[in-house]
Amino acid sequence: MNDTRHAIEVNDLTVAYHSKPVLWDVDIDVPEGVLMAIVGPNGAGKSTLIKAILGLIPKASGDVKIYGKSYTQARHLVGYVPQRGSVDWDFPTSVLDVVMMGLYYQLGWVRRPGRREREMAMEALEHVGIADLAHRQISQLSGGQQQRTFLARALVQDAQIYFMDEPFAAVDAITEKAIVALLQELRSRQKTVIVVHHDLQTVEEYFDWVTLLNVEVTASGATKEVFTEDNLRRTYGGRINTLTRIAG
Amino acid sequence: MTKNHTMLSALLVPMVTIIPLSAVLFDVEFDYNLRMVLLGASILGLVTGVLGSFAVLRRQSLLGDTLSHAALPGVVIAFMLMGRELGWLLIGAGIAGWLGTVLMNMIIRTTRIKQDAALGIVLAVFFGTGMALLSYSQGHEDASRAGLDKFIFGQAAAIVERDVLMVSGVAIVVLLIIGLFWKEFKLLTFDSEFASTNGFPVWFLDLFLSTLIVVSIVLGLQLAGVILMVGMLIAPGVAARQWTNNLSSMVILSGLFGAAAGASGAVFSAAAEGLPTGPLIIVAASLIVIVSLLFAPERGLIWRWWNQRQDQQQFLSESLLADIYRLAEKHGSTTYLVPHGMLTHLHGRAARKVLRELAAHRLLEKQATGWRLTAQGVIQAEKVERNRQLWKLYRLYRDEFEAPPVVENFQQDIREVLPREVVTRLERLLA
């Protein structure tokens, strides 16, 4: 792996809530151009890990490098797809407006989005297959359409690395397929994608890289090598009984 | 949209005409003083309305309530130290409100007490202290003459020209800032985490917007009073949200509602001796809220109730047709006579009206003992039944056919929602 450029390096990352560790001494290197799943049981700190990498949660110790730079220096290379439930979908705005929010920072302070931004947002909406919903009020969207809206907002950022928090949670089968196709397309363009994922059955099919997490990292590497029954048992402990069928 | 506009003008017209109306009906005299009060109250209402819509969307109503209550001791202490000078009183209110917020954040961060309890603690401690200080200072003659107690329920009559100038100045600055940082405030309100990962200094924007909200609360105190200030902040935003799905329209509308509530409160408190302005403003604002909650298209209660009723009737009418059709089919003749009692037994009393409606549309024929399908009714029943079958098949096969996800709705013709090739495949399955 030494000759591969690392898109992300996480060193000795620890995050604590009061005095309880939520992430303990996490070390991960993610090579450029992989689709990586972060899997682990509930409360394993999967979302916390990407939020800590993105600087949304204070670190107790450790550091994160994006292409060798600190997050603050490299954030223009990063796109973020938060959990759907993290915002109020009754907010008075349209789908197109939400997607244009992905361009606000590039626009700079005070400047308003104009025709160019509108066109870029429409393009992203076509990319995720909901261009016909551009002017719809966001409270009228289904779960899958909300997810596609968030994906489009990340796509307009034209980032090198994408972080997605549970993009497959409670979406319909068609949307899941569409998202998988989008992920593969991103990989073919040498983008790196980090996905918090909870469906062990699809890990091998969707992702070529995986990090198994339960407060500590139990394994991280190519799916073929580290997504083994043994590693799963070390991640999920006693709960593995229900999972052996899947991993075997 | 047009229905929306008609309803909205029905609401806005009385608000605009309230001033001439009040002059005629209640003998309100618009002398120089009242004009000042009116101007001050409308401008204050406008500013709090605009900022209040952000407070509503950011779910900060309780914070606003705590802040305004917490301002009271600041007002009293400022008076004791500096005398009755509006500027100082407001600075005192601002400092006390700010201290209250800091204290609340400290409680949340260092203990396991949740936000609602922390707000309650801060509100009680500050307001209690304020009331104690107030009754102590009332013992001194100059304090009771200064009318500090007016800060509890508000007194617009105290507004003089100098106050109006100050309030207008602040209003212009606040509106300019909102206009300039519109997209930043919008993103902050909708998704602050996303804003933060993009590189916006969220803590600063947050502080900035919160400060503006505090400023509007402090300014509004002498008008609405510490107890009811939160109503003036929140009510216009809540009402405005009912009428529009667009942030800028909501903010503008909220400002207009706020101005109207402020103006009418001021006018009516001037109409009679001893009427406090705050409660009157809140009554006006509440009226706007009630009308909006009830009558706004799409979100209004009445509109939703009516829609639901229409849906039920439609369902009932389709089930009745289908039932009669199936029974007739079972008896080998599409014109089989179904006994009236049987249908009302199955579908309840509501069925009578729907049956009559179906007859009026010439889908059913009433006979002495029951109902039978007309030729047209048979066609309609077959159409409804077929549509239902297609929807059922869609539910079962949509993944296999990679059909687009649409909301299942028996009352909608499936051919209107799904692409033609999917419908064709479903129809083939049916045959």
XYZ file of C-alpha atoms in Angstrom:
679
model
C 0.000 0.000 0.000
C 2.980 2.311 0.374
C 2.945 3.467 -3.212
C -0.768 4.317 -3.125
C -1.806 7.842 -2.320
C -3.877 7.940 0.829
C -7.009 10.004 0.499
C -7.612 9.860 4.231
C -5.315 9.093 7.138
C -6.720 8.864 10.633
C -4.153 8.543 13.428
C -4.847 7.667 17.080
C -8.270 9.304 16.947
C -10.153 9.251 20.251
C -13.533 10.849 20.884
C -15.145 10.912 24.315
C -18.540 11.918 25.650
C -18.125 13.101 29.227
C -15.556 10.485 30.288
C -16.914 7.620 28.216
C -14.922 6.861 25.056
C -17.066 6.728 21.928
C -14.107 6.105 19.625
C -10.884 4.696 20.941
C -7.497 5.014 19.279
C -8.770 4.743 15.717
C -6.167 4.281 12.969
C -7.336 4.044 9.370
C -5.683 4.684 6.017
C -8.030 4.944 3.086
C -6.434 4.733 -0.387
C -7.693 6.998 -3.142
C -10.516 5.723 -5.343
C -12.096 3.113 -3.071
C -15.665 2.652 -1.927
C -15.380 2.084 1.780
C -18.116 0.932 4.139
C -17.951 1.609 7.847
C -19.858 -1.201 9.559
C -20.410 -2.148 13.181
C -23.170 -2.671 15.734
C -25.423 0.114 17.035
C -23.511 2.541 19.210
C -20.196 1.513 17.656
C -19.431 5.127 16.763
C -19.829 4.833 12.979
C -21.441 8.260 12.472
C -19.214 9.716 15.177
C -16.177 8.620 13.188
C -17.120 10.540 10.056
C -18.319 13.523 12.074
C -14.993 13.625 13.895
C -13.121 13.420 10.576
C -15.260 16.314 9.292
C -14.559 18.383 12.401
C -18.200 18.391 13.522
C -17.329 16.742 16.836
C -14.314 17.734 18.935
C -11.541 15.148 19.121
C -10.130 14.162 22.510
C -6.874 13.291 20.771
C -5.403 12.206 17.456
C -5.398 13.800 14.036
C -6.895 13.464 10.571
C -5.228 14.126 7.243
C -7.001 14.570 3.912
C -4.483 14.157 1.090
C -1.796 14.929 3.646
C -3.401 18.186 4.763
C -5.542 19.125 7.736
C -9.292 19.100 7.234
C -9.525 22.899 7.331
C -7.038 23.151 4.463
C -8.597 20.361 2.432
C -12.309 20.830 2.967
C -12.917 22.012 -0.593
C -12.065 18.424 -1.560
C -14.800 16.985 0.650
C -18.532 16.465 0.063
C -20.902 15.449 2.844
C -24.242 13.635 2.785
C -25.682 13.773 6.313
C -28.345 11.440 7.663
C -31.722 12.267 6.223
C -33.224 12.671 9.669
C -30.750 15.380 10.648
C -32.779 18.223 9.109
C -36.363 19.453 9.266
C -37.961 18.462 5.962
C -40.830 20.841 6.637
C -38.455 23.758 6.068
C -40.031 26.170 3.560
C -37.866 25.599 0.498
C -37.705 23.683 -2.786
C -35.575 20.740 -3.934
C -33.569 22.934 -6.325
C -32.863 25.387 -3.498
C -31.509 22.653 -1.253
C -29.211 21.394 -4.003
C -27.909 24.918 -4.632
C -26.907 25.064 -0.966
C -24.009 22.821 -1.979
C -22.618 25.801 -3.897
C -23.066 28.473 -1.227
C -19.543 28.262 0.126
C -17.892 28.388 -3.307
C -20.022 31.437 -4.060
C -18.462 33.294 -1.168
C -20.052 35.586 1.388
C -23.067 37.710 0.504
C -23.178 36.711 -3.213
C -26.448 35.077 -4.238
C -26.798 32.002 -6.463
C -27.667 32.865 -10.055
C -28.259 31.164 -13.382
C -24.987 29.261 -13.410
C -25.725 27.780 -9.983
C -29.264 26.905 -11.038
C -27.946 25.050 -14.091
C -25.349 23.158 -12.063
C -28.019 22.148 -9.555
C -30.364 20.983 -12.332
C -27.552 18.897 -13.779
C -26.953 17.236 -10.423
C -30.677 16.559 -10.050
C -30.724 14.905 -13.480
C -27.733 12.853 -12.395
C -29.672 11.414 -9.442
C -32.840 11.059 -11.517
C -35.197 13.544 -9.906
C -34.911 16.571 -12.197
C -38.704 16.599 -12.512
C -38.986 17.305 -8.780
C -36.762 20.400 -8.877
C -39.496 22.855 -7.918
C -41.276 20.655 -5.450
C -41.561 21.696 -1.802
C -39.235 19.399 0.161
C -41.901 18.277 2.635
C -43.614 16.404 -0.220
C -40.653 14.114 -0.890
C -40.524 10.408 -0.096
C -37.561 9.032 1.862
C -35.779 7.942 -1.298
C -36.328 11.327 -2.936
C -34.983 13.113 0.145
C -31.869 10.948 -0.057
C -31.434 11.731 -3.743
C -31.784 15.442 -2.987
C -28.975 15.230 -0.455
C -26.824 13.259 -2.898
C -27.373 15.919 -5.557
C -26.359 18.603 -3.074
C -23.097 16.758 -2.462
C -22.538 16.165 -6.189
C -22.640 19.880 -7.064
C -19.727 20.352 -4.688
C -17.639 18.312 -7.151
C -15.505 16.906 -4.356
C -12.711 14.300 -4.365
C -13.915 12.528 -1.224
C -17.532 11.941 -0.257
C -18.741 11.074 3.231
C -22.238 9.583 3.400
C -24.057 8.835 6.630
C -26.457 5.899 6.155
C -27.577 6.772 2.618
C -29.368 3.409 2.321
C -31.425 3.797 5.496
C -35.123 3.260 4.762
C -35.026 3.959 1.026
C -36.927 1.959 -1.588
C -35.215 -0.727 -3.662
C -35.042 1.452 -6.789
C -33.323 4.264 -4.928
C -30.879 1.808 -3.380
C -29.943 0.556 -6.851
C -29.610 4.112 -8.139
C -27.334 5.049 -5.237
C -25.135 1.983 -5.810
C -24.803 2.888 -9.481
C -23.868 6.420 -8.504
C -21.225 5.173 -6.051
C -19.665 2.988 -8.717
C -19.615 5.867 -11.154
C -17.885 8.041 -8.564
C -15.270 5.346 -8.038
C -14.663 5.056 -11.765
C -13.836 8.770 -11.694
C -11.201 8.104 -8.988
C -13.342 9.620 -6.222
C -13.132 8.152 -2.738
C -16.406 7.417 -0.984
C -16.865 6.616 2.715
C -20.273 5.209 3.605
C -21.727 4.458 7.035
C -23.558 1.221 6.350
C -25.600 -1.190 8.426
C -26.605 -3.952 6.061
C -23.945 -6.668 6.327
C -25.516 -8.655 3.515
C -24.651 -6.084 0.872
C -21.158 -5.098 2.021
C -19.326 -7.513 -0.262
C -21.470 -6.622 -3.250
C -21.304 -2.827 -2.914
C -17.916 -2.027 -1.379
C -14.318 -2.911 -2.164
C -12.971 -1.533 1.104
C -14.341 -1.897 4.608
C -13.701 -0.735 8.159
C -15.144 -2.841 10.970
C -15.750 -0.667 13.971
C -16.896 -1.148 17.524
C -15.494 1.843 19.416
C -12.117 0.455 18.341
C -11.270 -0.560 14.793
C -11.264 -4.353 14.577
C -10.195 -4.473 10.956
C -9.772 -2.138 8.017
C -8.746 -3.015 4.489
C -9.855 -4.599 1.220
C -13.252 -6.271 1.644
C -11.895 -9.549 0.221
C -9.272 -9.721 2.927
C -10.859 -8.303 6.079
C -14.594 -9.021 5.760
C -14.216 -12.439 7.364
C -16.334 -14.337 9.847
C -13.555 -14.092 12.380
C -13.335 -10.287 12.116
C -17.106 -9.960 12.219
C -17.180 -12.008 15.402
C -14.579 -9.716 16.933
C -16.681 -6.693 15.963
C -20.141 -7.904 16.872
C -19.265 -10.252 19.763
C -22.083 -12.539 20.912
C -24.488 -10.983 18.450
C -22.633 -12.723 15.645
C -24.785 -15.860 15.918
C -27.453 -14.251 13.824
C -24.834 -13.122 11.355
C -22.779 -16.224 10.634
C -25.207 -17.204 7.921
C -24.463 -13.960 6.142
C -20.711 -13.923 6.399
C -20.300 -17.633 5.627
C -51.530 29.877 -5.849
C -54.492 32.089 -6.721
C -56.631 30.545 -4.004
C -53.780 31.256 -1.653
C -53.659 34.895 -2.689
C -57.386 35.430 -2.308
C -57.370 33.991 1.191
C -54.337 36.007 2.092
C -55.787 39.288 0.907
C -58.904 38.500 2.934
C -56.577 38.458 5.912
C -54.451 41.450 4.953
C -57.233 43.863 4.033
C -58.706 44.202 7.539
C -55.181 44.607 8.871
C -54.521 47.549 6.599
C -57.916 49.126 7.166
C -57.685 48.783 10.928
C -56.440 52.336 11.388
C -59.176 54.236 9.507
C -61.747 51.787 10.909
C -60.675 52.365 14.475
C -60.937 56.114 13.978
C -64.569 55.737 12.925
C -65.738 52.942 15.188
C -63.885 53.579 18.415
C -63.321 57.296 18.190
C -59.590 56.922 18.305
C -57.978 60.278 17.723
C -54.806 60.158 15.722
C -52.937 62.999 17.334
C -49.191 63.437 17.139
C -48.535 61.141 20.110
C -50.605 58.312 18.800
C -49.035 58.577 15.375
C -45.614 58.187 17.008
C -46.820 55.208 19.032
C -48.341 53.655 15.945
C -45.205 54.133 13.885
C -42.978 52.762 16.638
C -45.211 49.772 17.232
C -45.448 48.833 13.538
C -41.701 49.080 13.017
C -41.020 47.007 16.115
C -43.604 44.465 14.997
C -41.969 44.301 11.575
C -38.493 43.626 12.983
C -39.621 41.049 15.547
C -41.784 39.378 12.898
C -38.868 39.052 10.468
C -36.469 37.704 13.094
C -39.216 35.660 14.731
C -39.635 33.545 11.605
C -36.002 32.476 11.992
C -36.599 31.779 15.685
C -39.579 29.591 14.757
C -37.647 27.629 12.121
C -34.675 27.216 14.451
C -36.993 26.001 17.216
C -35.856 28.745 19.539
C -39.253 29.881 20.819
C -38.541 28.777 24.365
C -35.172 30.449 24.264
C -36.894 33.691 23.286
C -39.302 33.333 26.186
C -36.495 32.758 28.670
C -34.490 35.654 27.299
C -37.303 38.152 27.605
C -38.164 37.084 31.142
C -34.484 37.166 32.084
C -34.270 40.779 30.928
C -36.419 42.107 33.771
C -33.768 42.327 36.522
C -31.493 44.075 34.019
C -34.116 46.744 33.411
C -34.663 47.366 37.132
C -30.966 47.438 38.007
C -30.226 49.789 35.111
C -32.957 52.090 36.392
C -31.597 52.048 39.935
C -28.110 52.919 38.694
C -28.759 55.278 35.772
C -32.315 56.577 36.107
C -35.091 56.447 33.560
C -33.210 56.587 30.308
C -34.538 54.201 27.660
C -31.124 53.507 26.187
C -29.729 52.387 29.549
C -32.801 50.345 30.380
C -32.433 48.435 27.111
C -28.726 47.916 27.660
C -29.571 46.544 31.104
C -32.162 44.243 29.534
C -29.667 43.079 26.927
C -26.964 42.298 29.462
C -29.343 40.381 31.736
C -30.755 38.432 28.795
C -27.281 37.609 27.582
C -26.218 36.474 31.087
C -29.293 34.254 31.184
C -28.276 32.575 27.916
C -24.703 32.065 29.056
C -25.905 30.563 32.324
C -28.273 28.264 30.477
C -25.540 27.022 28.147
C -23.272 26.425 31.133
C -25.959 24.348 32.837
C -26.453 22.236 29.716
C -22.764 21.717 29.140
C -21.602 20.955 32.664
C -24.555 19.022 34.102
C -26.869 16.356 32.779
C -29.831 18.747 32.887
C -31.557 18.960 29.502
C -32.353 22.161 27.639
C -36.016 22.483 28.645
C -35.212 22.193 32.352
C -32.257 24.570 32.012
C -34.525 27.123 30.335
C -37.049 26.738 33.133
C -34.435 27.260 35.836
C -32.973 30.367 34.229
C -36.394 31.843 33.526
C -37.593 31.358 37.101
C -34.416 32.624 38.772
C -34.077 35.753 36.649
C -37.734 36.672 36.531
C -38.108 36.059 40.276
C -35.103 38.279 40.998
C -36.505 40.906 38.671
C -39.892 40.923 40.385
C -38.282 41.161 43.833
C -36.112 44.081 42.745
C -39.095 45.721 41.128
C -41.309 45.643 44.200
C -38.385 46.872 46.277
C -37.816 49.813 43.954
C -41.527 50.583 43.846
C -41.171 51.628 47.447
C -39.247 54.643 46.226
C -41.450 57.358 44.823
C -39.424 58.189 41.712
C -39.444 54.564 40.585
C -43.180 54.136 40.676
C -43.542 57.400 38.795
C -41.114 56.193 36.167
C -43.537 53.388 35.400
C -41.057 50.523 35.486
C -43.908 48.128 36.099
C -44.977 48.915 32.529
C -42.154 46.679 31.409
C -44.101 43.665 32.653
C -47.056 44.015 30.315
C -45.723 46.695 28.013
C -46.902 50.219 27.416
C -46.776 51.634 23.944
C -47.989 55.029 25.142
C -44.504 55.607 26.529
C -42.998 55.660 23.032
C -41.835 59.139 22.015
C -40.273 60.527 18.871
C -36.719 59.816 19.992
C -37.601 56.145 20.552
C -39.131 55.924 17.110
C -35.947 57.272 15.558
C -33.824 54.762 17.458
C -36.128 51.868 16.624
C -36.145 52.835 12.935
C -32.366 53.011 12.889
C -32.055 49.547 14.417
C -34.728 48.189 12.083
C -32.865 49.396 9.001
C -29.612 47.852 10.218
C -31.279 44.541 11.087
C -33.109 44.272 7.763
C -29.936 45.147 5.852
C -27.994 42.447 7.675
C -30.710 39.861 7.010
C -30.705 40.825 3.331
C -26.924 40.662 3.017
C -26.454 37.360 4.815
C -29.672 35.823 3.522
C -28.147 32.704 2.019
C -25.864 32.151 5.014
C -28.733 32.431 7.497
C -30.887 30.200 5.340
C -28.269 27.451 5.214
C -27.544 27.833 8.932
C -31.224 27.430 9.736
C -31.810 24.464 7.432
C -28.632 22.429 7.945
C -25.938 23.885 10.188
C -23.801 20.707 10.094
C -23.563 20.893 6.328
C -22.706 24.595 6.560
C -19.954 23.741 9.006
C -18.360 20.995 6.863
C -18.360 23.442 3.943
C -16.299 25.905 5.923
C -18.836 28.468 7.120
C -17.991 29.627 10.676
C -21.218 28.284 12.084
C -20.573 29.391 15.662
C -20.185 32.961 14.431
C -23.284 32.921 12.198
C -25.231 31.348 15.027
C -24.094 34.027 17.462
C -24.818 36.723 14.886
C -28.383 35.613 14.201
C -29.074 34.966 17.889
C -27.788 38.444 18.725
C -30.191 39.965 16.223
C -33.036 38.018 17.811
C -31.968 39.260 21.266
C -31.851 42.836 19.970
C -35.378 42.557 18.632
C -36.588 41.078 21.910
C -34.979 43.843 23.955
C -36.427 46.537 21.698
C -39.867 44.988 21.842
C -39.884 44.777 25.638
C -41.373 48.193 26.327
C -44.074 47.495 23.787
C -45.144 43.946 24.601
C -43.647 43.525 28.079
C -41.364 40.760 29.328
C -44.137 38.211 29.860
C -45.750 38.345 26.445
C -42.761 39.312 24.320
C -42.337 35.735 23.103
C -45.797 35.868 21.543
C -44.876 38.890 19.489
C -41.718 37.121 18.367
C -43.213 33.744 17.522
C -46.846 34.275 16.499
C -46.214 36.121 13.200
C -43.737 33.450 12.077
C -46.079 30.593 12.932
C -48.927 32.282 11.057
C -46.756 33.120 8.029
C -45.514 29.527 7.691
C -49.108 28.435 7.066
C -49.435 30.491 3.894
C -46.257 29.783 1.986
C -43.617 27.191 1.191
C -40.933 29.706 0.418
C -38.576 31.175 2.981
C -38.470 34.725 1.621
C -42.264 34.965 1.354
C -42.533 33.598 4.866
C -40.151 36.183 6.291
C -41.835 39.093 4.486
C -45.294 37.930 5.468
C -44.185 37.422 9.042
C -42.894 40.992 9.107
C -46.246 42.276 7.799
C -48.187 40.232 10.358
C -45.925 41.540 13.125
C -46.400 45.138 12.005
C -50.170 44.696 11.830
C -50.312 43.132 15.298
C -48.090 45.847 16.763
C -50.122 48.643 15.179
C -53.519 47.322 16.185
C -52.338 46.656 19.745
C -51.101 50.225 20.003
C -54.282 51.708 18.543
C -56.657 49.795 20.784
C -54.673 50.448 23.922
C -54.947 54.119 23.073
C -58.712 53.792 22.675
C -59.337 53.428 26.374
C -57.595 54.396 29.569
C -55.476 51.766 31.290
C -55.404 49.123 28.561
C -51.905 47.584 28.485
C -50.454 47.311 24.999
C -48.764 43.912 25.312
C -51.866 41.806 25.858
C -53.679 43.658 23.057
C -50.842 43.022 20.635
C -50.910 39.370 21.599
C -54.670 39.205 21.099
C -54.233 40.662 17.614
C -51.347 38.303 16.837
C -53.319 35.327 18.146
C -56.241 36.199 15.896
C -53.898 36.148 12.915
C -52.500 32.801 14.068
C -55.953 31.281 14.578
C -57.184 32.395 11.170
C -53.996 31.066 9.582
C -54.131 27.706 11.347
C -57.752 27.234 10.352
C -58.054 28.650 6.874
C -54.669 28.552 5.134
C -54.867 26.408 1.984
C -53.023 23.065 2.181
C -51.825 23.459 5.766
C -54.995 24.871 7.336
C -57.127 22.582 9.505
C -60.342 23.251 7.629
C -58.739 22.702 4.284
C -57.293 19.382 5.478
C -60.546 18.318 7.088
C -62.423 19.063 3.868
C -59.897 17.118 1.802
C -60.083 14.147 4.100
C -63.876 14.190 3.865
C -63.716 14.324 0.078
C -61.354 11.354 0.116
C -63.668 9.352 2.352
C -66.653 10.063 0.130
C -64.699 9.063 -2.923
C -63.613 5.813 -1.283
C -67.135 5.073 -0.172
C -68.559 5.749 -3.601
C -66.011 3.437 -5.250
C -66.577 0.664 -2.713
C -70.333 0.894 -3.172
C -70.007 0.615 -6.933
C -67.609 -2.310 -6.596
C -69.861 -4.105 -4.081
C -72.957 -3.778 -6.215
C -70.997 -4.896 -9.264
C -69.609 -7.980 -7.508
C -72.983 -8.957 -6.081
C -74.595 -8.513 -9.478
C -71.871 -10.588 -11.125
C -72.439 -13.356 -8.568
C -76.092 -13.412 -9.473
C -75.309 -13.630 -13.134
C -76.820 -10.326 -14.205
C -75.170 -6.919 -14.178
C -78.524 -5.297 -13.564
C -79.226 -7.352 -10.420
C -81.156 -5.355 -7.804
C -79.191 -4.982 -4.530
C -81.400 -4.400 -1.461
C -81.009 -0.960 0.092
C -80.779 -2.299 3.650
C -77.830 -4.480 2.764
C -75.730 -1.563 1.513
C -76.495 0.713 4.460
C -75.773 -2.186 6.776
C -72.355 -2.717 5.195
C -71.309 0.916 4.881
C -73.274 2.760 7.534
C -75.559 5.741 7.276
C -73.064 7.748 5.252
C -73.823 5.398 2.353
C -77.288 6.924 1.807
C -75.989 10.264 0.669
C -73.338 8.717 -1.548
C -75.900 6.366 -3.113
C -78.077 9.354 -3.974
C -75.071 11.085 -5.508
C -74.258 8.034 -7.606
C -77.829 8.013 -8.807
C -77.588 11.702 -9.673
C -74.561 10.873 -11.817
C -76.688 8.179 -13.522
C -74.390 5.382 -12.404
C -77.108 3.786 -10.257
C -80.888 3.469 -10.531
C -83.109 3.569 -7.485
C -85.888 1.015 -7.371
C -88.523 0.491 -4.683
C -86.427 -1.958 -2.679
C -82.869 -1.291 -3.706
C -80.296 -0.147 -6.238
C -79.128 -1.422 -9.578
C -76.265 -0.410 -11.876
C -76.998 1.502 -15.044
C -75.102 0.633 -18.225
C -72.841 3.569 -17.498
C -72.434 2.355 -13.908
C -71.256 -1.050 -15.112
C -68.547 0.580 -17.222
C -67.482 2.796 -14.330
C -67.403 -0.120 -11.865
C -65.270 -2.174 -14.227
C -62.874 0.730 -14.624
C -62.551 1.234 -10.866
C -62.065 -2.471 -10.261
C -59.428 -2.753 -12.960
C -57.554 0.267 -11.615
C -57.494 -1.321 -8.162
C -56.148 -4.586 -9.535
C -53.395 -2.726 -11.381
C -52.407 -0.889 -8.214
C -52.237 -4.198 -6.340
C -49.997 -5.684 -9.015
C -47.843 -2.575 -8.910
C -47.325 -3.087 -5.173
C -46.202 -6.674 -5.798
C -44.102 -6.225 -8.911
C -42.695 -2.702 -8.794
C -39.205 -3.839 -7.781
C -39.118 -6.519 -10.438
C -40.275 -4.093 -13.130
C -38.008 -1.350 -11.813
C -41.045 0.884 -11.783
C -40.572 4.367 -10.337
C -41.651 4.685 -6.697
C -45.003 6.476 -6.561
C -47.475 6.814 -3.744
C -50.140 4.129 -3.965
C -53.481 5.803 -4.525
C -56.500 3.755 -5.605
C -58.375 6.925 -6.424
C -55.891 7.967 -9.015
C -55.834 6.466 -12.479
C -52.625 4.452 -12.467
C -52.013 5.362 -16.111
C -51.609 8.988 -15.080
C -48.764 8.278 -12.665
C -46.749 5.452 -14.158
C -44.882 5.332 -17.462
C -46.821 3.659 -20.264
C -44.503 0.639 -20.605
C -44.889 -0.223 -16.904
C -48.678 0.008 -17.177
C -48.601 -2.223 -20.261
C -46.615 -4.872 -18.398
C -49.007 -4.676 -15.442
C -51.992 -4.985 -17.786
C -50.452 -8.049 -19.378
C -50.154 -9.608 -15.926
C -53.794 -8.857 -15.244
C -54.901 -10.564 -18.456
